[in-house]
Structures are given as structure tokens and as C-alpha cells.
C-alpha atoms as one frame of an Amber mdcrd trajectory, in Angstrom:
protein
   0.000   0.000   0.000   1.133   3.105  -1.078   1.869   5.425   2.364   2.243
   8.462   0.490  -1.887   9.399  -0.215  -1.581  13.430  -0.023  -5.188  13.866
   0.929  -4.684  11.498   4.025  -1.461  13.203   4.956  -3.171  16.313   5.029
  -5.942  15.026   7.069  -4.035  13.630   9.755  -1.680  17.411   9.321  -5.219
  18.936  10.423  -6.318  16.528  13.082  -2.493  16.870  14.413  -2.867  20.587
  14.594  -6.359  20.162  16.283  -4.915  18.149  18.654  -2.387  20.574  19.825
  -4.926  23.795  19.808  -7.085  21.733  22.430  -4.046  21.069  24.428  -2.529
  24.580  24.114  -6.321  25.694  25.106  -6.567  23.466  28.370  -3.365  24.535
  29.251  -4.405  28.104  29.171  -6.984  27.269  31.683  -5.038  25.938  34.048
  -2.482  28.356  34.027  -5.614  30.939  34.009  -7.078  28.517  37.345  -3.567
  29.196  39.213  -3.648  32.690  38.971  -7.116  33.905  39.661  -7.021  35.974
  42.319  -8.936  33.941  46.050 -11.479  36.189  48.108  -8.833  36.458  50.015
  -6.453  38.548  47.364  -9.744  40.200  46.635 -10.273  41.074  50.178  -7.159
  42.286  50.888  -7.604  44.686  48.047 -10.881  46.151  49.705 -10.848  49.882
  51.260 -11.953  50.403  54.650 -12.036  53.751  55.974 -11.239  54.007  59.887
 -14.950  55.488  59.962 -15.914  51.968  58.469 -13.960  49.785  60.779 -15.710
  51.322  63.676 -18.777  50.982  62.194 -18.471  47.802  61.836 -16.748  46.604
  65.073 -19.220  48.087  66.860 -22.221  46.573  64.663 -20.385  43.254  64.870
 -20.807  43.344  68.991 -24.030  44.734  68.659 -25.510  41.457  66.443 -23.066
  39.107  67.670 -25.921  37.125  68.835 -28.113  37.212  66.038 -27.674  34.134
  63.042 -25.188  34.928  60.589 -27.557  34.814  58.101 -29.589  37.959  59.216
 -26.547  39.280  60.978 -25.019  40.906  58.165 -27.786  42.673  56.573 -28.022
  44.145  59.842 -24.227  45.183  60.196 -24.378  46.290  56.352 -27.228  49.037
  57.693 -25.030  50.224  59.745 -21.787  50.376  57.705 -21.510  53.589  55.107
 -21.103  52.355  51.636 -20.491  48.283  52.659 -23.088  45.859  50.890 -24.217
  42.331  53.567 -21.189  40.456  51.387 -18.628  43.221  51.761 -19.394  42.946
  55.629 -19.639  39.031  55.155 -15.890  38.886  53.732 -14.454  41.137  55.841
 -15.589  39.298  59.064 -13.908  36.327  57.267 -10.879  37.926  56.408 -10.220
  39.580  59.998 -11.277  35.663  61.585  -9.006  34.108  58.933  -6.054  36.423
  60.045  -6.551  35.759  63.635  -6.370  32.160  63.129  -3.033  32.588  61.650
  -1.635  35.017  64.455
């Protein structure tokens, strides 16, 4: 049998190069997975004015008591300019930090 067929050399050229754009692809998206930044790197990116923090220290005594899933709309109210997640995180981000001290 004669190897040399041009139209089935080009095919399997194709399905080569096909081969290697799906691989260069996934590879992408792992890279891509390793560097997205965690809620954490977003966190720490987050501005808190002093005005802020003592807002919500003292909310966070003041609901301590109440379930954490009412808690935070709560501590939002009285935080200027913080959503219920931007209070959520940051609560998470100070406890994470004193577990590590």
C-alpha cells in the first residue's frame, strides 16, 4: 500500500494541529485557574475607611448574637457604603487572620 496518499497526509496534518490547539487551550486554563485571584487577594484589596472599621466593630458586637444569616444585613445598615457580602468577607478575612496570628 502506497503510504504516500496526499489527501490522508493532510488530514491527519489537520487533526495533528487540532490536537495541539485543544491542548494549548486546556493549558491556558489551568495556568488561568492558578492565577485567579482567592477572596482572600480580593479582600485584601478592599478599602476600609477608619470610619468603616468602627462601624463595623461596633455593629459586629451589637448582632453578635443574632444568626449569621440575618446578621449581616443588619451590620451592612449600619456600615456607610459596605453591601451584607462586603461585611460578610471582611468578618472572614479579619477571623481568617486571627487564626493565623
Amino acid at each position: 500500500g502506497g503510504g504516500g496518499d496526499p489527501r490522508r497526509l493532510e488530514i491527519e496534518d489537520q487533526r495533528r494541529r487540532a490536537a495541539r490547539k485543544i491542548e494549548d487551550a486546556q493549558e491556558a486554563v489551568m495556568l488561568a485557574a492558578k492565577e485567579a485571584p482567592s477572596w482572600v487577594d480580593n479582600e485584601e484589596k478592599e478599602v476600609w475607611s477608619m470610619k468603616q472599621e468602627k462601624q463595623f466593630a461596633k455593629a459586629l458586637v451589637s448582632f453578635g448574637g443574632v444568626p449569621p444569616k440575618g446578621r449581616y444585613h443588619l451590620i451592612a445598615d449600619k456600615v456607610d457604603g459596605k453591601s451584607r457580602q462586603e461585611c460578610l468577607m471582611h468578618h472572614k478575612l479579619q477571623q481568617l487572620i486571627a487564626k493565623q496570628q
